[in-house]
PDB file of C-alpha atoms in Angstrom:
ATOM      1  CA  ASP A   1      -4.338   8.790 -19.419  1.00  0.00           C
ATOM      2  CA  ALA A   2      -2.683   5.418 -19.003  1.00  0.00           C
ATOM      3  CA  GLY A   3      -2.270   4.185 -15.469  1.00  0.00           C
ATOM      4  CA  VAL A   4       0.668   2.242 -14.075  1.00  0.00           C
ATOM      5  CA  THR A   5       1.439  -0.792 -16.214  1.00  0.00           C
ATOM      6  CA  GLN A   6       3.246  -3.912 -15.070  1.00  0.00           C
ATOM      7  CA  THR A   7       4.507  -6.933 -16.957  1.00  0.00           C
ATOM      8  CA  PRO A   8       4.279  -9.810 -16.783  1.00  0.00           C
ATOM      9  CA  ARG A   9       1.038 -10.286 -14.879  1.00  0.00           C
ATOM     10  CA  HIS A  10       2.045 -13.785 -13.823  1.00  0.00           C
ATOM     11  CA  GLU A  11       5.446 -15.380 -13.500  1.00  0.00           C
ATOM     12  CA  VAL A  12       6.428 -18.890 -12.494  1.00  0.00           C
ATOM     13  CA  ALA A  13      10.073 -19.493 -11.681  1.00  0.00           C
ATOM     14  CA  GLU A  14      12.172 -22.356 -10.443  1.00  0.00           C
ATOM     15  CA  LYS A  15      14.178 -21.855  -7.271  1.00  0.00           C
ATOM     16  CA  GLY A  16      17.488 -20.196  -8.081  1.00  0.00           C
ATOM     17  CA  GLN A  17      16.340 -18.498 -11.285  1.00  0.00           C
ATOM     18  CA  THR A  18      16.651 -14.800 -12.044  1.00  0.00           C
ATOM     19  CA  ILE A  19      13.465 -12.958 -12.844  1.00  0.00           C
ATOM     20  CA  ILE A  20      12.881  -9.388 -13.943  1.00  0.00           C
ATOM     21  CA  LEU A  21       9.636  -7.560 -13.378  1.00  0.00           C
ATOM     22  CA  LYS A  22       8.808  -4.394 -15.287  1.00  0.00           C
ATOM     23  CA  CYS A  23       6.869  -1.248 -14.508  1.00  0.00           C
ATOM     24  CA  GLU A  24       5.879   1.872 -16.403  1.00  0.00           C
ATOM     25  CA  PRO A  25       4.652   4.687 -14.117  1.00  0.00           C
ATOM     26  CA  VAL A  26       1.969   7.225 -14.894  1.00  0.00           C
ATOM     27  CA  SER A  27       3.346   9.843 -17.253  1.00  0.00           C
ATOM     28  CA  GLY A  28       4.523  12.900 -15.317  1.00  0.00           C
ATOM     29  CA  HIS A  29       4.898  11.112 -11.994  1.00  0.00           C
ATOM     30  CA  ASN A  30       8.298  11.564 -10.379  1.00  0.00           C
ATOM     31  CA  ASP A  31       8.063   9.014  -7.586  1.00  0.00           C
ATOM     32  CA  LEU A  32       8.027   5.259  -8.116  1.00  0.00           C
ATOM     33  CA  PHE A  33       7.602   2.522  -5.543  1.00  0.00           C
ATOM     34  CA  TRP A  34       7.968  -1.244  -5.559  1.00  0.00           C
ATOM     35  CA  TYR A  35       6.007  -3.215  -2.966  1.00  0.00           C
ATOM     36  CA  ARG A  36       5.649  -6.860  -2.099  1.00  0.00           C
ATOM     37  CA  GLN A  37       2.219  -7.967  -0.944  1.00  0.00           C
ATOM     38  CA  THR A  38       1.519 -11.129   1.023  1.00  0.00           C
ATOM     39  CA  LYS A  39      -1.367 -12.071   3.292  1.00  0.00           C
ATOM     40  CA  ILE A  40       0.928 -12.383   6.289  1.00  0.00           C
ATOM     41  CA  GLN A  41       3.115  -9.296   5.908  1.00  0.00           C
ATOM     42  CA  GLY A  42       0.744  -7.037   3.990  1.00  0.00           C
ATOM     43  CA  LEU A  43       2.344  -4.314   1.842  1.00  0.00           C
ATOM     44  CA  GLU A  44       6.114  -4.129   2.265  1.00  0.00           C
ATOM     45  CA  LEU A  45       8.179  -1.416   0.579  1.00  0.00           C
ATOM     46  CA  LEU A  46      11.028  -2.812  -1.507  1.00  0.00           C
ATOM     47  CA  SER A  47      12.339   0.307  -3.238  1.00  0.00           C
ATOM     48  CA  TYR A  48      11.495   3.947  -3.682  1.00  0.00           C
ATOM     49  CA  PHE A  49      12.751   6.268  -6.443  1.00  0.00           C
ATOM     50  CA  ARG A  50      12.368   9.994  -6.738  1.00  0.00           C
ATOM     51  CA  SER A  51      13.208  11.486 -10.137  1.00  0.00           C
ATOM     52  CA  LYS A  52      15.093   8.267 -10.955  1.00  0.00           C
ATOM     53  CA  SER A  53      17.269   8.498  -7.833  1.00  0.00           C
ATOM     54  CA  LEU A  54      17.053   5.620  -5.391  1.00  0.00           C
ATOM     55  CA  MET A  55      15.735   6.989  -2.097  1.00  0.00           C
ATOM     56  CA  GLU A  56      15.239   3.727  -0.244  1.00  0.00           C
ATOM     57  CA  ASP A  57      16.148   0.173  -1.050  1.00  0.00           C
ATOM     58  CA  GLY A  58      14.057  -1.679   1.484  1.00  0.00           C
ATOM     59  CA  GLY A  59      16.713  -2.765   3.968  1.00  0.00           C
ATOM     60  CA  ALA A  60      15.992  -6.445   4.463  1.00  0.00           C
ATOM     61  CA  PHE A  61      15.393  -6.940   0.750  1.00  0.00           C
ATOM     62  CA  LYS A  62      18.805  -5.674  -0.337  1.00  0.00           C
ATOM     63  CA  ASP A  63      20.647  -8.923  -0.882  1.00  0.00           C
ATOM     64  CA  ARG A  64      18.610 -10.553  -3.653  1.00  0.00           C
ATOM     65  CA  PHE A  65      16.362  -7.707  -4.791  1.00  0.00           C
ATOM     66  CA  LYS A  66      17.565  -4.939  -7.052  1.00  0.00           C
ATOM     67  CA  ALA A  67      15.363  -2.230  -8.484  1.00  0.00           C
ATOM     68  CA  GLU A  68      16.504   0.131 -11.195  1.00  0.00           C
ATOM     69  CA  MET A  69      14.978   3.094 -12.930  1.00  0.00           C
ATOM     70  CA  LEU A  70      16.612   3.419 -16.321  1.00  0.00           C
ATOM     71  CA  ASN A  71      14.564   6.430 -17.324  1.00  0.00           C
ATOM     72  CA  SER A  72      11.612   8.358 -15.998  1.00  0.00           C
ATOM     73  CA  SER A  73       9.142   6.038 -17.684  1.00  0.00           C
ATOM     74  CA  PHE A  74      10.520   2.568 -16.953  1.00  0.00           C
ATOM     75  CA  SER A  75      11.659   0.593 -13.948  1.00  0.00           C
ATOM     76  CA  THR A  76      12.685  -2.995 -13.332  1.00  0.00           C
ATOM     77  CA  LEU A  77      12.848  -5.196 -10.266  1.00  0.00           C
ATOM     78  CA  LYS A  78      15.305  -8.068 -10.442  1.00  0.00           C
ATOM     79  CA  ILE A  79      15.153 -10.964  -8.003  1.00  0.00           C
ATOM     80  CA  GLN A  80      18.293 -13.094  -8.082  1.00  0.00           C
ATOM     81  CA  PRO A  81      18.304 -15.906  -7.107  1.00  0.00           C
ATOM     82  CA  THR A  82      14.648 -16.579  -6.446  1.00  0.00           C
ATOM     83  CA  GLU A  83      13.499 -18.576  -3.435  1.00  0.00           C
ATOM     84  CA  PRO A  84      10.084 -20.126  -2.721  1.00  0.00           C
ATOM     85  CA  LYS A  85       9.506 -17.537   0.014  1.00  0.00           C
ATOM     86  CA  ASP A  86       9.556 -14.846  -2.680  1.00  0.00           C
ATOM     87  CA  SER A  87       6.160 -16.060  -3.909  1.00  0.00           C
ATOM     88  CA  ALA A  88       3.939 -12.999  -3.626  1.00  0.00           C
ATOM     89  CA  VAL A  89       2.288 -10.228  -5.597  1.00  0.00           C
ATOM     90  CA  TYR A  90       4.705  -7.480  -6.571  1.00  0.00           C
ATOM     91  CA  LEU A  91       3.107  -4.075  -6.959  1.00  0.00           C
ATOM     92  CA  CYS A  92       4.498  -0.987  -8.599  1.00  0.00           C
ATOM     93  CA  ALA A  93       3.061   2.424  -7.737  1.00  0.00           C
ATOM     94  CA  SER A  94       3.780   5.977  -8.814  1.00  0.00           C
ATOM     95  CA  SER A  95       2.883   9.464  -7.648  1.00  0.00           C
ATOM     96  CA  TYR A  96       3.672  13.113  -8.218  1.00  0.00           C
ATOM     97  CA  THR A  97       6.484  14.449  -6.122  1.00  0.00           C
ATOM     98  CA  GLY A  98       5.177  15.903  -2.916  1.00  0.00           C
ATOM     99  CA  GLY A  99       4.801  14.646   0.606  1.00  0.00           C
ATOM    100  CA  VAL A 100       1.166  13.725   0.380  1.00  0.00           C
ATOM    101  CA  SER A 101       0.591  12.738  -3.218  1.00  0.00           C
ATOM    102  CA  GLU A 102      -1.778   9.891  -3.956  1.00  0.00           C
ATOM    103  CA  GLN A 103      -0.069   6.693  -5.008  1.00  0.00           C
ATOM    104  CA  TYR A 104      -1.451   4.948  -8.084  1.00  0.00           C
ATOM    105  CA  PHE A 105      -0.885   1.224  -8.133  1.00  0.00           C
ATOM    106  CA  GLY A 106      -0.355  -1.036 -11.104  1.00  0.00           C
ATOM    107  CA  PRO A 107      -2.169  -4.372 -11.503  1.00  0.00           C
ATOM    108  CA  GLY A 108       0.739  -6.276  -9.993  1.00  0.00           C
ATOM    109  CA  THR A 109       2.790  -9.320 -10.961  1.00  0.00           C
ATOM    110  CA  ARG A 110       1.926 -12.568  -9.226  1.00  0.00           C
ATOM    111  CA  LEU A 111       5.164 -14.502  -8.750  1.00  0.00           C
ATOM    112  CA  THR A 112       5.237 -18.185  -7.903  1.00  0.00           C
ATOM    113  CA  VAL A 113       8.596 -19.758  -7.107  1.00  0.00           C
ATOM    114  CA  LEU A 114       8.638 -23.551  -7.135  1.00  0.00           C
TER     115      LEU A 114
ATOM    116  CA  GLN B   1       9.573  -1.569  14.715  1.00  0.00           C
ATOM    117  CA  GLN B   2       5.963  -1.284  13.636  1.00  0.00           C
ATOM    118  CA  GLN B   3       5.264   2.282  12.636  1.00  0.00           C
ATOM    119  CA  VAL B   4       1.538   1.763  12.292  1.00  0.00           C
ATOM    120  CA  ARG B   5      -0.694  -0.795  13.975  1.00  0.00           C
ATOM    121  CA  GLN B   6      -4.035  -1.737  12.452  1.00  0.00           C
ATOM    122  CA  SER B   7      -6.926  -3.697  13.915  1.00  0.00           C
ATOM    123  CA  PRO B   8      -8.906  -5.821  13.603  1.00  0.00           C
ATOM    124  CA  GLN B   9      -7.375  -8.036  10.939  1.00  0.00           C
ATOM    125  CA  SER B  10     -10.831  -9.074   9.810  1.00  0.00           C
ATOM    126  CA  LEU B  11     -14.314  -7.754  10.394  1.00  0.00           C
ATOM    127  CA  THR B  12     -17.748  -9.011   9.414  1.00  0.00           C
ATOM    128  CA  VAL B  13     -20.785  -6.744   9.586  1.00  0.00           C
ATOM    129  CA  TRP B  14     -24.349  -6.937   8.350  1.00  0.00           C
ATOM    130  CA  GLU B  15     -25.576  -4.701   5.590  1.00  0.00           C
ATOM    131  CA  GLY B  16     -26.597  -1.347   7.061  1.00  0.00           C
ATOM    132  CA  GLU B  17     -24.294  -1.534  10.086  1.00  0.00           C
ATOM    133  CA  THR B  18     -21.274   0.700  10.709  1.00  0.00           C
ATOM    134  CA  ALA B  19     -17.875  -0.911  10.293  1.00  0.00           C
ATOM    135  CA  ILE B  20     -15.083   0.573  12.415  1.00  0.00           C
ATOM    136  CA  LEU B  21     -11.415   0.070  11.572  1.00  0.00           C
ATOM    137  CA  ASN B  22      -8.632   1.306  13.823  1.00  0.00           C
ATOM    138  CA  CYS B  23      -5.029   2.407  13.438  1.00  0.00           C
ATOM    139  CA  SER B  24      -2.412   3.794  15.801  1.00  0.00           C
ATOM    140  CA  TYR B  25       1.085   5.158  15.281  1.00  0.00           C
ATOM    141  CA  GLU B  26       4.132   6.190  17.287  1.00  0.00           C
ATOM    142  CA  ASP B  27       5.953   8.903  15.365  1.00  0.00           C
ATOM    143  CA  SER B  28       4.487  12.314  16.140  1.00  0.00           C
ATOM    144  CA  THR B  29       6.015  13.778  12.960  1.00  0.00           C
ATOM    145  CA  PHE B  30       3.498  11.919  10.814  1.00  0.00           C
ATOM    146  CA  ASP B  31       1.028  14.413   9.393  1.00  0.00           C
ATOM    147  CA  TYR B  32      -0.858  12.679   6.635  1.00  0.00           C
ATOM    148  CA  PHE B  33      -3.107   9.677   7.186  1.00  0.00           C
ATOM    149  CA  PRO B  34      -4.710   8.037   4.156  1.00  0.00           C
ATOM    150  CA  TRP B  35      -6.861   4.967   3.879  1.00  0.00           C
ATOM    151  CA  TYR B  36      -6.573   2.753   0.809  1.00  0.00           C
ATOM    152  CA  HIS B  37      -8.983   0.013  -0.160  1.00  0.00           C
ATOM    153  CA  GLN B  38      -8.361  -3.071  -2.224  1.00  0.00           C
ATOM    154  CA  PHE B  39     -11.116  -5.137  -3.801  1.00  0.00           C
ATOM    155  CA  PRO B  40     -10.484  -8.823  -4.520  1.00  0.00           C
ATOM    156  CA  GLY B  41      -8.314  -9.242  -7.586  1.00  0.00           C
ATOM    157  CA  GLU B  42      -7.555  -5.543  -7.809  1.00  0.00           C
ATOM    158  CA  SER B  43      -4.822  -3.219  -6.594  1.00  0.00           C
ATOM    159  CA  PRO B  44      -5.012  -0.770  -3.679  1.00  0.00           C
ATOM    160  CA  ALA B  45      -6.531   2.628  -4.383  1.00  0.00           C
ATOM    161  CA  LEU B  46      -6.872   5.772  -2.291  1.00  0.00           C
ATOM    162  CA  LEU B  47     -10.225   6.014  -0.498  1.00  0.00           C
ATOM    163  CA  ILE B  48      -9.955   8.998   1.835  1.00  0.00           C
ATOM    164  CA  ALA B  49      -7.247  10.875   3.751  1.00  0.00           C
ATOM    165  CA  ILE B  50      -6.912  13.337   6.625  1.00  0.00           C
ATOM    166  CA  ARG B  51      -4.395  15.843   7.897  1.00  0.00           C
ATOM    167  CA  PRO B  52      -4.181  16.599  11.632  1.00  0.00           C
ATOM    168  CA  VAL B  53      -5.455  20.151  11.181  1.00  0.00           C
ATOM    169  CA  SER B  54      -8.881  18.601  11.635  1.00  0.00           C
ATOM    170  CA  ASN B  55     -10.113  15.653  13.666  1.00  0.00           C
ATOM    171  CA  LYS B  56     -12.747  14.464  11.212  1.00  0.00           C
ATOM    172  CA  LYS B  57     -12.996  13.991   7.464  1.00  0.00           C
ATOM    173  CA  GLU B  58     -16.107  12.782   5.681  1.00  0.00           C
ATOM    174  CA  ASP B  59     -16.675  11.534   2.174  1.00  0.00           C
ATOM    175  CA  GLY B  60     -20.128  10.101   1.736  1.00  0.00           C
ATOM    176  CA  ARG B  61     -20.469   7.055   3.957  1.00  0.00           C
ATOM    177  CA  PHE B  62     -16.768   7.038   4.843  1.00  0.00           C
ATOM    178  CA  THR B  63     -15.456   9.063   7.785  1.00  0.00           C
ATOM    179  CA  ILE B  64     -12.008   9.308   9.336  1.00  0.00           C
ATOM    180  CA  PHE B  65     -11.824  10.226  13.011  1.00  0.00           C
ATOM    181  CA  PHE B  66      -8.423  11.460  14.157  1.00  0.00           C
ATOM    182  CA  ASN B  67      -7.099  11.762  17.718  1.00  0.00           C
ATOM    183  CA  LYS B  68      -3.740  13.522  17.703  1.00  0.00           C
ATOM    184  CA  ARG B  69      -3.183  13.265  21.459  1.00  0.00           C
ATOM    185  CA  GLU B  70      -3.619   9.498  21.467  1.00  0.00           C
ATOM    186  CA  LYS B  71      -2.008   9.037  18.039  1.00  0.00           C
ATOM    187  CA  LYS B  72      -4.970   7.102  16.741  1.00  0.00           C
ATOM    188  CA  PHE B  73      -7.224   7.334  13.739  1.00  0.00           C
ATOM    189  CA  SER B  74     -10.136   5.250  12.586  1.00  0.00           C
ATOM    190  CA  LEU B  75     -12.247   4.673   9.505  1.00  0.00           C
ATOM    191  CA  HIS B  76     -15.995   4.391   9.920  1.00  0.00           C
ATOM    192  CA  ILE B  77     -18.056   2.927   7.103  1.00  0.00           C
ATOM    193  CA  ALA B  78     -21.658   3.890   7.715  1.00  0.00           C
ATOM    194  CA  ASP B  79     -24.603   1.969   6.256  1.00  0.00           C
ATOM    195  CA  SER B  80     -22.234  -0.749   5.046  1.00  0.00           C
ATOM    196  CA  GLN B  81     -23.056  -2.305   1.693  1.00  0.00           C
ATOM    197  CA  PRO B  82     -21.962  -5.695   0.292  1.00  0.00           C
ATOM    198  CA  GLY B  83     -20.020  -3.744  -2.327  1.00  0.00           C
ATOM    199  CA  ASP B  84     -17.846  -2.336   0.473  1.00  0.00           C
ATOM    200  CA  SER B  85     -16.384  -5.810   1.064  1.00  0.00           C
ATOM    201  CA  ALA B  86     -12.660  -5.323   0.577  1.00  0.00           C
ATOM    202  CA  THR B  87      -9.368  -5.029   2.419  1.00  0.00           C
ATOM    203  CA  TYR B  88      -8.719  -1.610   3.909  1.00  0.00           C
ATOM    204  CA  PHE B  89      -5.224  -0.328   4.654  1.00  0.00           C
ATOM    205  CA  CYS B  90      -4.384   2.648   6.790  1.00  0.00           C
ATOM    206  CA  ALA B  91      -1.099   4.418   6.115  1.00  0.00           C
ATOM    207  CA  VAL B  92       1.086   7.142   7.575  1.00  0.00           C
ATOM    208  CA  THR B  93       3.633   9.559   6.219  1.00  0.00           C
ATOM    209  CA  ASN B  94       4.989  13.039   6.792  1.00  0.00           C
ATOM    210  CA  SER B  95       5.044  15.985   4.456  1.00  0.00           C
ATOM    211  CA  ALA B  96       8.841  15.894   4.262  1.00  0.00           C
ATOM    212  CA  GLY B  97       8.824  12.714   2.239  1.00  0.00           C
ATOM    213  CA  ASN B  98       6.550  10.700   0.053  1.00  0.00           C
ATOM    214  CA  LYS B  99       6.986   7.228   1.457  1.00  0.00           C
ATOM    215  CA  LEU B 100       3.870   5.627   2.886  1.00  0.00           C
ATOM    216  CA  THR B 101       4.028   3.041   5.634  1.00  0.00           C
ATOM    217  CA  PHE B 102       0.989   0.797   5.479  1.00  0.00           C
ATOM    218  CA  GLY B 103      -0.850  -1.067   8.200  1.00  0.00           C
ATOM    219  CA  ILE B 104      -1.330  -4.810   7.895  1.00  0.00           C
ATOM    220  CA  GLY B 105      -4.845  -4.373   6.510  1.00  0.00           C
ATOM    221  CA  THR B 106      -8.385  -5.157   7.668  1.00  0.00           C
ATOM    222  CA  ARG B 107     -10.442  -7.551   5.625  1.00  0.00           C
ATOM    223  CA  VAL B 108     -14.062  -6.356   5.745  1.00  0.00           C
ATOM    224  CA  LEU B 109     -16.954  -8.583   4.764  1.00  0.00           C
ATOM    225  CA  VAL B 110     -20.427  -7.074   4.572  1.00  0.00           C
ATOM    226  CA  ARG B 111     -23.162  -9.689   4.654  1.00  0.00           C
ATOM    227  CA  PRO B 112     -26.499  -8.903   2.954  1.00  0.00           C
TER     228      PRO B 112
END
C-alpha cells in the first residue's frame, strides 16, 4: 500500500509569495493532519481534518495558513503571503479514525522563504 | 500552555548503555501515550505506546514506564546501539479525539 505522499519535496519562495503544498493520505484513512517542524518549536499542529471536516485550524496559524481537504484523498496547505519565518519542514500525516490510531507521516516538504 | 514537557533536549550515551527520556503532562484526561522516533532525513514514525491500564510496556530493547499519580512517563532504551541515534518525541492524547500533542523532542546520540 502507498504511504502518505507529499509534493513538492522542496520549495523555495520569495517573501510575499503564495505557495501551495499538497498531500495524499493513506487510502482508507479518515484523519489528516498538517504539522510544521522546526528545531526550536518541534512539531506544531497546523490543521486537523476528520472525514474532510476541519476539526482544528491551529489557532496561531490561522491568518496566513489555510488547509483544505477537497476530497478524501487530497489535501492542500496554502501559505499566503509567505514570510522568512515560515521556513520549515511541513509534514502531512494520516490515520484511521479512532482516538489512538497510529499516525503515518509523509516525507515532508522543506520550505525556504528568502 | 505546554501540554507535555520533554527532557532532556539532547542525550549522548555510549553503546550498550541505557538511554532514559522523560515526559510529563498536566491533563489527567490523557489516556494514550505514544513515542515516535525520527531518524535524520526521515519522518517521524511510531515506536511504542502505552495506555494507563498498565505502568510498563516493553518492545524489545524499548520500554515505557508510566506513573499515573505523578503524570510522568519515560522511555528507556536498553543496550543502546549506534543505529538508535535519532530524535524521539513523546506525545499525549485522549481516546475522545485523535489529535496528538507532541513534546519538543530528545535528540539521542549513541557513540560506538
